[in-house]
GROMACS .gro file of N, CA and C in nm:
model
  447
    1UNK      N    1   1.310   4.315   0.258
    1UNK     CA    2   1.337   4.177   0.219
    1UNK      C    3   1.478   4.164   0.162
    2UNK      N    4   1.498   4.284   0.041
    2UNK     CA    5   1.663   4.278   0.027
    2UNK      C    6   1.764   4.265   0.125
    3UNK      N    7   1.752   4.358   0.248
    3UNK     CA    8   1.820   4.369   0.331
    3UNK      C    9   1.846   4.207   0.464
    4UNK      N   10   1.721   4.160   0.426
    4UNK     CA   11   1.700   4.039   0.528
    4UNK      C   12   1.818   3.915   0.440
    5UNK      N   13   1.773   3.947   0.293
    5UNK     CA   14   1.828   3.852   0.210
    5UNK      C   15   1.990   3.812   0.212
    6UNK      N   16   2.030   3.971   0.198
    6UNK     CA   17   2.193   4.026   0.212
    6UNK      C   18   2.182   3.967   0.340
    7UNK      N   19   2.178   3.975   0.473
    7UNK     CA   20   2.184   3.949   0.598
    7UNK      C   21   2.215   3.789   0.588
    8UNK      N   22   2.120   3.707   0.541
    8UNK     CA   23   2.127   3.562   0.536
    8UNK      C   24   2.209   3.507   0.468
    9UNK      N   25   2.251   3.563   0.356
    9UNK     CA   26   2.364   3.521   0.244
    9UNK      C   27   2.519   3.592   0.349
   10UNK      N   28   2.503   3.700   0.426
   10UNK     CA   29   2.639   3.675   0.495
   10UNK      C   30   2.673   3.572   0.575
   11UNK      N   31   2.524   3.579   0.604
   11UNK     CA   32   2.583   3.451   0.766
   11UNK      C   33   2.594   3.319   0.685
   12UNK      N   34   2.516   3.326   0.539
   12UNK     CA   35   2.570   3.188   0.493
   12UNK      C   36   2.726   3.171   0.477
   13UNK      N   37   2.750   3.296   0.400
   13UNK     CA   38   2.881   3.298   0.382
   13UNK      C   39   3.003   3.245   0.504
   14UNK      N   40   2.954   3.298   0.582
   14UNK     CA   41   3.037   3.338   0.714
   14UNK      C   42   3.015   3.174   0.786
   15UNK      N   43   2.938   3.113   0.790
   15UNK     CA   44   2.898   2.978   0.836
   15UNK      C   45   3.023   2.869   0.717
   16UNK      N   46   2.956   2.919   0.578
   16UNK     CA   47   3.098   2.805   0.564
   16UNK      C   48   3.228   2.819   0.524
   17UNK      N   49   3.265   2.956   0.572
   17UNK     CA   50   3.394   3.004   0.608
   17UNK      C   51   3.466   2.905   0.746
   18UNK      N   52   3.321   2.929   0.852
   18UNK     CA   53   3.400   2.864   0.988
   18UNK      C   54   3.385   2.722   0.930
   19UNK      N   55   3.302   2.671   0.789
   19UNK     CA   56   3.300   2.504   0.792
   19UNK      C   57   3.470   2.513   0.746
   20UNK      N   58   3.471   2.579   0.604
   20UNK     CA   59   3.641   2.540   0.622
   20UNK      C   60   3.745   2.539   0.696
   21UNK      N   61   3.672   2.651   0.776
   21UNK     CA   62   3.861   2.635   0.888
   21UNK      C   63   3.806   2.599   1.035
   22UNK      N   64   3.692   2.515   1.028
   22UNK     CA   65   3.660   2.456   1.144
   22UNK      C   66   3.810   2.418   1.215
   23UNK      N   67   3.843   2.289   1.121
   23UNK     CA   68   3.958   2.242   1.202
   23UNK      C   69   4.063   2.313   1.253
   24UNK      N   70   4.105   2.436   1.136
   24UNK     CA   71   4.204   2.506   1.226
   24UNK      C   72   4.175   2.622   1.352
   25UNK      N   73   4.038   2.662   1.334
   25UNK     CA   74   4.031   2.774   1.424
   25UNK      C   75   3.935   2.684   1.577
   26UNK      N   76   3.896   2.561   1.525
   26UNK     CA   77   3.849   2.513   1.692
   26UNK      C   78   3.958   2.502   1.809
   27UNK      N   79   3.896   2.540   1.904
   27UNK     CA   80   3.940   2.525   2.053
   27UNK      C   81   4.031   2.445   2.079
   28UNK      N   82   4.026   2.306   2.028
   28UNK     CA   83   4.113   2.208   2.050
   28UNK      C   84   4.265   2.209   2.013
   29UNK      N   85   4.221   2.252   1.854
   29UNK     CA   86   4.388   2.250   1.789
   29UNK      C   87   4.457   2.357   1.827
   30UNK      N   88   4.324   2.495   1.850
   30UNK     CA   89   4.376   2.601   1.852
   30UNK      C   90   4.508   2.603   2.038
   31UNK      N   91   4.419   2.542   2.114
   31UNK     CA   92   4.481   2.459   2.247
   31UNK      C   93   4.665   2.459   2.215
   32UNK      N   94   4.588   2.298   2.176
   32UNK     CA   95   4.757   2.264   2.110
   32UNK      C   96   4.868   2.326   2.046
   33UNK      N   97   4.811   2.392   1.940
   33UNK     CA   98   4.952   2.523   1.907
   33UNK      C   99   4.984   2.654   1.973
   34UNK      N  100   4.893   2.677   2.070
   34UNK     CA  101   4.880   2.746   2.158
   34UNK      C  102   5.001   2.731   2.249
   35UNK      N  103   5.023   2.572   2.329
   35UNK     CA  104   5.062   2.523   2.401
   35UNK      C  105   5.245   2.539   2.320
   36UNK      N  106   5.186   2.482   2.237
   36UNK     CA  107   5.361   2.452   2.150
   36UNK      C  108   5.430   2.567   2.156
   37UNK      N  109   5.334   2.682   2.108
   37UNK     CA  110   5.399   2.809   2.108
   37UNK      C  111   5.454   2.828   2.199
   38UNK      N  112   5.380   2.892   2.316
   38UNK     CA  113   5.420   2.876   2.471
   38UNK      C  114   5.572   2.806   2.470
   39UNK      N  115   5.567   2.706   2.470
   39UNK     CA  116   5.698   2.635   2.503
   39UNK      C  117   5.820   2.682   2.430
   40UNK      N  118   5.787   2.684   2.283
   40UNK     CA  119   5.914   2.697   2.208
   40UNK      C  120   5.963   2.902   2.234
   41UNK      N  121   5.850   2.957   2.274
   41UNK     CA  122   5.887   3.091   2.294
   41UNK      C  123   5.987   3.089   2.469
   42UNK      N  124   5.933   3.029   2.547
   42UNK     CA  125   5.982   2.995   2.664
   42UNK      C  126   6.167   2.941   2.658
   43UNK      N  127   6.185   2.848   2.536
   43UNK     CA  128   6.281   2.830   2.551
   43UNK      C  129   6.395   2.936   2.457
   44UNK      N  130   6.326   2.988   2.387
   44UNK     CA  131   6.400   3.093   2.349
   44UNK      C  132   6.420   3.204   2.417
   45UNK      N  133   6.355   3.244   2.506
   45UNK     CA  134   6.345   3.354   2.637
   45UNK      C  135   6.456   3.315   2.717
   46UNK      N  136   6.469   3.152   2.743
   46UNK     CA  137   6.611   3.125   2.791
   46UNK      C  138   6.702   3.122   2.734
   47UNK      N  139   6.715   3.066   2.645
   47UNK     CA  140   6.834   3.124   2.546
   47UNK      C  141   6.876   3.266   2.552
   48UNK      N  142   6.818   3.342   2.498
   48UNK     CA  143   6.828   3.528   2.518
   48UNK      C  144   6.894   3.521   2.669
   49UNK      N  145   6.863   3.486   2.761
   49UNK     CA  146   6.893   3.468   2.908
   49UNK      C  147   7.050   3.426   2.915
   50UNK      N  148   7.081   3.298   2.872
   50UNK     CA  149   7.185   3.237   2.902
   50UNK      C  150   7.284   3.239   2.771
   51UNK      N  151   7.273   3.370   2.678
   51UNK     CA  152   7.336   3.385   2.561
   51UNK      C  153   7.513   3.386   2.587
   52UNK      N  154   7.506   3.480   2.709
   52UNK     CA  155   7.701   3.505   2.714
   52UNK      C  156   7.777   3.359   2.753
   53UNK      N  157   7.659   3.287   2.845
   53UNK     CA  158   7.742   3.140   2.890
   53UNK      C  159   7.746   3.065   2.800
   54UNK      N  160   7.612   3.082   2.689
   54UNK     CA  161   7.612   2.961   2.554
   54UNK      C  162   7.733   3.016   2.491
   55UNK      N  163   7.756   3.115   2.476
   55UNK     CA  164   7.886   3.177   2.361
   55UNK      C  165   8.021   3.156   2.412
   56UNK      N  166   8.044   3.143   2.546
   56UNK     CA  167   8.190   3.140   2.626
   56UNK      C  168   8.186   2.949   2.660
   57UNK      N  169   8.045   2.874   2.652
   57UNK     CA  170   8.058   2.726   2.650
   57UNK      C  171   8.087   2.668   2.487
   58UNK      N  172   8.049   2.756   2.387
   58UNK     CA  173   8.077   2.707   2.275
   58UNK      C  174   8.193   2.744   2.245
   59UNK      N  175   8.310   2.834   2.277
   59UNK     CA  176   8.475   2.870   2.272
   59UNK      C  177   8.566   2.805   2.339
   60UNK      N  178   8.508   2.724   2.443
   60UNK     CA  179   8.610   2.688   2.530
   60UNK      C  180   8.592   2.496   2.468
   61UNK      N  181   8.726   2.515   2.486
   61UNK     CA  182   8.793   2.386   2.408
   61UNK      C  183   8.714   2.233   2.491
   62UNK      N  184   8.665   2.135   2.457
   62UNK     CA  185   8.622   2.018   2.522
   62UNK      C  186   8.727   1.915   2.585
   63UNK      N  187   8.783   1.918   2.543
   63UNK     CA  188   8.932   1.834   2.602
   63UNK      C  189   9.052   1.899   2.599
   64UNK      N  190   9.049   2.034   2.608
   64UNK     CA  191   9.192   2.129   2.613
   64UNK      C  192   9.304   2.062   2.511
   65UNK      N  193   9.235   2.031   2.404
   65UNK     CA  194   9.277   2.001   2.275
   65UNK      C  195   9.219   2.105   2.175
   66UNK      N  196   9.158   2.143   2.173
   66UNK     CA  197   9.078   2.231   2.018
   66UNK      C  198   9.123   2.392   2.027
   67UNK      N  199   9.109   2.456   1.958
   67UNK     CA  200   9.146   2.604   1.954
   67UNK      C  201   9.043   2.651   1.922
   68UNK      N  202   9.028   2.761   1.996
   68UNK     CA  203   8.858   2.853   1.926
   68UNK      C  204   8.878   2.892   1.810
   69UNK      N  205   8.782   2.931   1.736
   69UNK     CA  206   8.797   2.943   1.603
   69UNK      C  207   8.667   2.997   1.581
   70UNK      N  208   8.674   3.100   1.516
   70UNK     CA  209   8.578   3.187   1.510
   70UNK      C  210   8.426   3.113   1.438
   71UNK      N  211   8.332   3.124   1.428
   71UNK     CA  212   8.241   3.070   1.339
   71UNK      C  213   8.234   3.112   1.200
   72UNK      N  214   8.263   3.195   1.176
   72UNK     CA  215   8.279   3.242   1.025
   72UNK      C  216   8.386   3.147   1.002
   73UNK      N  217   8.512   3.109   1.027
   73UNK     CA  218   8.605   3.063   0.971
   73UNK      C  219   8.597   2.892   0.977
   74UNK      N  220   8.488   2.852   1.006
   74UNK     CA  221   8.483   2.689   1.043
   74UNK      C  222   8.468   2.642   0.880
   75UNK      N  223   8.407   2.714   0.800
   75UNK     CA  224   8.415   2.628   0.672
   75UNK      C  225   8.595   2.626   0.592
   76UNK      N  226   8.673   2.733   0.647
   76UNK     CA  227   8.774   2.683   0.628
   76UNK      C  228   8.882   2.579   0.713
   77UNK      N  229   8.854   2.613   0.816
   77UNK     CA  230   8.906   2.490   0.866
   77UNK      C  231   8.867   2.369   0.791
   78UNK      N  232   8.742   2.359   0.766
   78UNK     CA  233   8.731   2.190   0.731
   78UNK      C  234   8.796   2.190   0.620
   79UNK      N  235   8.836   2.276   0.480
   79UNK     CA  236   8.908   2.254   0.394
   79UNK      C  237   9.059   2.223   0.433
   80UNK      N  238   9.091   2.351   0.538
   80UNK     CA  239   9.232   2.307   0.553
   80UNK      C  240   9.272   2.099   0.645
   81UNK      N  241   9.153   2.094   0.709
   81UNK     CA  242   9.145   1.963   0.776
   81UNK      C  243   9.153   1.846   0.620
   82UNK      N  244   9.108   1.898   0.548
   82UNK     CA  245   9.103   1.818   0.430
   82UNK      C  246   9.277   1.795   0.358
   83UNK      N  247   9.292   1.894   0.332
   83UNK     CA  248   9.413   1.919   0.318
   83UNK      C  249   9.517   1.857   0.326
   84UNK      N  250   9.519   1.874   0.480
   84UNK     CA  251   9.639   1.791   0.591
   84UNK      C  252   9.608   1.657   0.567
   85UNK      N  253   9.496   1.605   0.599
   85UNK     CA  254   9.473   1.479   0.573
   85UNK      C  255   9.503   1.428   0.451
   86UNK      N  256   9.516   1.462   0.307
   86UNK     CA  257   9.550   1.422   0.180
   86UNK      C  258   9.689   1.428   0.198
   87UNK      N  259   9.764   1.517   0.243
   87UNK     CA  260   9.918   1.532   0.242
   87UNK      C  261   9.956   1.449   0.340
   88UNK      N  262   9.886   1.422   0.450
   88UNK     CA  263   9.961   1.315   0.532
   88UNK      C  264   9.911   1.140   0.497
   89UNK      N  265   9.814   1.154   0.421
   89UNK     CA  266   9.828   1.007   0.343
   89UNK      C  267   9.915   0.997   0.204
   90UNK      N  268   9.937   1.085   0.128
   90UNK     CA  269  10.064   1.079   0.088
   90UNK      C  270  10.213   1.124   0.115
   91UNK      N  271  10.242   1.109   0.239
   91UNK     CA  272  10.387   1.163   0.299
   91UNK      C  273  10.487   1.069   0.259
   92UNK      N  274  10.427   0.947   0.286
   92UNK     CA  275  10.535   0.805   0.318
   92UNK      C  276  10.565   0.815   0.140
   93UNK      N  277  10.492   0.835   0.042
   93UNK     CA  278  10.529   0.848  -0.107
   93UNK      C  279  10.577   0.930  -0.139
   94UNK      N  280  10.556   1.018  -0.082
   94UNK     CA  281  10.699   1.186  -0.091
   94UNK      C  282  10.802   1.149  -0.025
   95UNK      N  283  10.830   1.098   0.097
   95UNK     CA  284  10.967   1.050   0.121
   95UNK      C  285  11.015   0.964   0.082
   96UNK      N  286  10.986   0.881   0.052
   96UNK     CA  287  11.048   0.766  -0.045
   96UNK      C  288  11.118   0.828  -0.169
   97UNK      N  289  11.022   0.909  -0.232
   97UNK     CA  290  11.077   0.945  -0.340
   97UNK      C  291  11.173   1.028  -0.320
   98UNK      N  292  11.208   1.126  -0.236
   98UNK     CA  293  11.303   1.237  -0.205
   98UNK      C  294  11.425   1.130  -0.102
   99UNK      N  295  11.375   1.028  -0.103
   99UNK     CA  296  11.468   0.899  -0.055
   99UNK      C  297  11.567   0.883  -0.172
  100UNK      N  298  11.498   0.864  -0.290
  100UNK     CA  299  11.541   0.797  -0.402
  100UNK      C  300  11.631   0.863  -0.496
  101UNK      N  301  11.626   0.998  -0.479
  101UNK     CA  302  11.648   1.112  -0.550
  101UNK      C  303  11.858   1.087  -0.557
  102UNK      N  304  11.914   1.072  -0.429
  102UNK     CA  305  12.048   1.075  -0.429
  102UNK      C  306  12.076   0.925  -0.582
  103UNK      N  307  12.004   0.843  -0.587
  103UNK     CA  308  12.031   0.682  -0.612
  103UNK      C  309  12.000   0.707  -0.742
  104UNK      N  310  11.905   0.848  -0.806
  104UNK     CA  311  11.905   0.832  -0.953
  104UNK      C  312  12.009   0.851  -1.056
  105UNK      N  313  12.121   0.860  -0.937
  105UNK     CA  314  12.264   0.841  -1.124
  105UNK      C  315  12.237   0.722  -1.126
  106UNK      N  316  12.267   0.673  -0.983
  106UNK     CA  317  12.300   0.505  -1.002
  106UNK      C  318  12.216   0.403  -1.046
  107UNK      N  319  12.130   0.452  -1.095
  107UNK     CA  320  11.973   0.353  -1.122
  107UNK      C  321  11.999   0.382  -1.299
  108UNK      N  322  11.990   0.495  -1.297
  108UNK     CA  323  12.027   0.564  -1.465
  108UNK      C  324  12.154   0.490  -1.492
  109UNK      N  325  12.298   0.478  -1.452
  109UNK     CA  326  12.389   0.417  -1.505
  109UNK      C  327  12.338   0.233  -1.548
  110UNK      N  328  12.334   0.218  -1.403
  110UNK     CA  329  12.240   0.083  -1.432
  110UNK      C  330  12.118   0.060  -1.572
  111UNK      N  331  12.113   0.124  -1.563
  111UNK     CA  332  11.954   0.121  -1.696
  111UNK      C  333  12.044   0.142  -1.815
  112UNK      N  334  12.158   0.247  -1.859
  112UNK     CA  335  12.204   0.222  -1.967
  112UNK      C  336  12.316   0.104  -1.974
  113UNK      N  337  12.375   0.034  -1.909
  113UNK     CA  338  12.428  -0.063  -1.923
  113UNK      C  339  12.368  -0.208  -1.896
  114UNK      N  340  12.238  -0.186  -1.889
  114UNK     CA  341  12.165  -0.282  -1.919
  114UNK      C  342  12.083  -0.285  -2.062
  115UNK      N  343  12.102  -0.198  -2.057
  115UNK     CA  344  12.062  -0.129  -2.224
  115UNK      C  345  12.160  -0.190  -2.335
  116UNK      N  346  12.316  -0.165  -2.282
  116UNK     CA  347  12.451  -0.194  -2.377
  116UNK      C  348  12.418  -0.330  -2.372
  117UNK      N  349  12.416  -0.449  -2.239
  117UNK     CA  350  12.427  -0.551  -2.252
  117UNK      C  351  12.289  -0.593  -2.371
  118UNK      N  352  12.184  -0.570  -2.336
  118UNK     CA  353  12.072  -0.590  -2.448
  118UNK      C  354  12.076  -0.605  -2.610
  119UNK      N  355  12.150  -0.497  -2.600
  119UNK     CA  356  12.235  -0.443  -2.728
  119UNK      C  357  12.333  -0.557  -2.810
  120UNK      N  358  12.422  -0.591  -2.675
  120UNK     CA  359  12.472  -0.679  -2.749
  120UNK      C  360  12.443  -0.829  -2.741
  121UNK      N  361  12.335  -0.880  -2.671
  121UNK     CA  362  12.281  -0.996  -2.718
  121UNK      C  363  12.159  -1.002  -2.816
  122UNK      N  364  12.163  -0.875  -2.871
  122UNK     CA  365  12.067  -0.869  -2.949
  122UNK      C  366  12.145  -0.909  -3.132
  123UNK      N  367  12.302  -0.824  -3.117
  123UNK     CA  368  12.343  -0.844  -3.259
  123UNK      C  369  12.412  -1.013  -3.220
  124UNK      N  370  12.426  -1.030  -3.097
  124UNK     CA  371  12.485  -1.188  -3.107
  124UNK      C  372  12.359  -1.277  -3.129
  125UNK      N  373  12.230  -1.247  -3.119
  125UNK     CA  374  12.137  -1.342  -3.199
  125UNK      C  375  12.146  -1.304  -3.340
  126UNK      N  376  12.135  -1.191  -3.404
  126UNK     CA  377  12.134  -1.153  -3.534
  126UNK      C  378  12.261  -1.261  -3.580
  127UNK      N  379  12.411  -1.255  -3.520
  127UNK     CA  380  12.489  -1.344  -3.591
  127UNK      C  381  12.443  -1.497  -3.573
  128UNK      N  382  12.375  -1.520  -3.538
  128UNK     CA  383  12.394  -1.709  -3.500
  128UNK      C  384  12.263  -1.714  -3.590
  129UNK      N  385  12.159  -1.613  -3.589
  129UNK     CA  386  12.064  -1.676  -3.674
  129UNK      C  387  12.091  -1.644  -3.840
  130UNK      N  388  12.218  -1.567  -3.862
  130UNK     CA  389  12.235  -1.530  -3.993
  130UNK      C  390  12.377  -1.711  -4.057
  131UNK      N  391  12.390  -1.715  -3.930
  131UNK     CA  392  12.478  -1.870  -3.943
  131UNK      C  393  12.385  -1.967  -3.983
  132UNK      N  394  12.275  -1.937  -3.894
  132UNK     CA  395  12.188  -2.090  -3.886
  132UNK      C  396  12.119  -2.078  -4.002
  133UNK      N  397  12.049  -1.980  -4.044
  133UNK     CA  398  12.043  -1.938  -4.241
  133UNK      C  399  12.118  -1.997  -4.325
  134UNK      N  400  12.262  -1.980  -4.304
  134UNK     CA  401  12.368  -2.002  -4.412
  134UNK      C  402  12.380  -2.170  -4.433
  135UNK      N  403  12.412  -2.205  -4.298
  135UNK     CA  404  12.383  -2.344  -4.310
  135UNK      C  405  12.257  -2.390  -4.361
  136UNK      N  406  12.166  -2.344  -4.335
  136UNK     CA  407  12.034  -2.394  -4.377
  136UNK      C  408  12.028  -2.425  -4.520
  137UNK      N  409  12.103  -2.314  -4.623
  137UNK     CA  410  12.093  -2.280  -4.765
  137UNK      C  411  12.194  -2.378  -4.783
  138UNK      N  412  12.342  -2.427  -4.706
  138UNK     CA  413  12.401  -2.502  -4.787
  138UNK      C  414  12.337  -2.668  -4.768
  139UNK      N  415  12.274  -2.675  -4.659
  139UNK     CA  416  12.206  -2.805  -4.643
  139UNK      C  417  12.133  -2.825  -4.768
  140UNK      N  418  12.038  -2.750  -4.793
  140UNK     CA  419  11.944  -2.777  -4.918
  140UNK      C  420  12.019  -2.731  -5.014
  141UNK      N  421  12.148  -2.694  -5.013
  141UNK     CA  422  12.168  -2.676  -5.192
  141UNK      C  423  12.245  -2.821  -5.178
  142UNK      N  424  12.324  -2.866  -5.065
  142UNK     CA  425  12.383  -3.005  -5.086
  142UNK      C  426  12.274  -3.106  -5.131
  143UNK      N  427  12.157  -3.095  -5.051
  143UNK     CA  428  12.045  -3.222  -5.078
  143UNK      C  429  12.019  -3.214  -5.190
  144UNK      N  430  11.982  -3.094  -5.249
  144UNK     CA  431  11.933  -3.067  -5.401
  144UNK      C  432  12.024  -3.100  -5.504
  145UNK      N  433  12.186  -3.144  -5.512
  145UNK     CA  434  12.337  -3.165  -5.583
  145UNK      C  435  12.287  -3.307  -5.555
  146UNK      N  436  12.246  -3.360  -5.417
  146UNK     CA  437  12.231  -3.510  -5.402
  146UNK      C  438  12.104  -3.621  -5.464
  147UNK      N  439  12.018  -3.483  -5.471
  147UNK     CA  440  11.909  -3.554  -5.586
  147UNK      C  441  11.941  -3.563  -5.706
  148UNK      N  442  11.986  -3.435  -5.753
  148UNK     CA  443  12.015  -3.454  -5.907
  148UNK      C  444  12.125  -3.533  -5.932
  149UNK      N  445  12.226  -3.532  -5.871
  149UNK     CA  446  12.346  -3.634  -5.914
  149UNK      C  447  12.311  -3.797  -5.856
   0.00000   0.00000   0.00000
């Protein structure tokens, strides 16, 4: 009876083992990934097949514009592509400035004699408003002589 018992408790066991993986181990699905496999192994079998033409179609330039370039070295290219591109959107501001470079006496002379002229309409307001003061004080000391007298 032990032995019948053990016997029935495996196949219970074993019954809802196949309930859990009913879905994955039935016929149907098992079909379907079956199938997928198949295919995706198939196309890798061609690949392995057509490896030297994939490697000599991926070197050769698309518009006899590009240079091969190894695959290890493509992450530097894109830095150096970065690069070029920052320096050639600022070129036209580097030449200008290396434009400008002969013209900085003459910009500098200019700047301090615009400086001198500043200079001196600055003490020619100091004199006219130290006039317009003076007068001011004799106006009111005259008005103030004109009240009291």
């Amino acid at each position: 009876m032990d032995r019948e018992l053990d016997k029935i408790n495996l196949e219970m066991e074993l019954l809802k083992l196949e309930k859990e993986s009913a879905d994955v181990t039935h016929k149907f699905y098992l079909s379907q990934r079956f199938a997928s496999l198949q295919q995706f192994t198939s196309h890798l079998q061609d690949l392995l097949r057509e490896q030297a033409s994939l490697q000599q179609r991926l070197m050769k330039p698309l518009c006899q514009t590009n240079l091969p370039i190894q695959a290890d070295l493509h992450r530097y290219v894109v830095e150096v592509m970065k690069m070029v591109v920052d320096y050639i959107e600022n070129l036209e501001a580097k030449i200008n400035t290396v434009r400008t470079i002969p013209t900085i006496d003459e910009s500098i002379s200019n700047l301090n004699n615009g400086v001198v002229q500043l200079l001196a309409q600055v003490t020619e307001v100091e004199r006219l408003s130290k006039q317009v003061l003076q007068r001011r004080c004799q106006n009111s000391s005259t008005s103030i002589n004109d009240i009291i007298s």
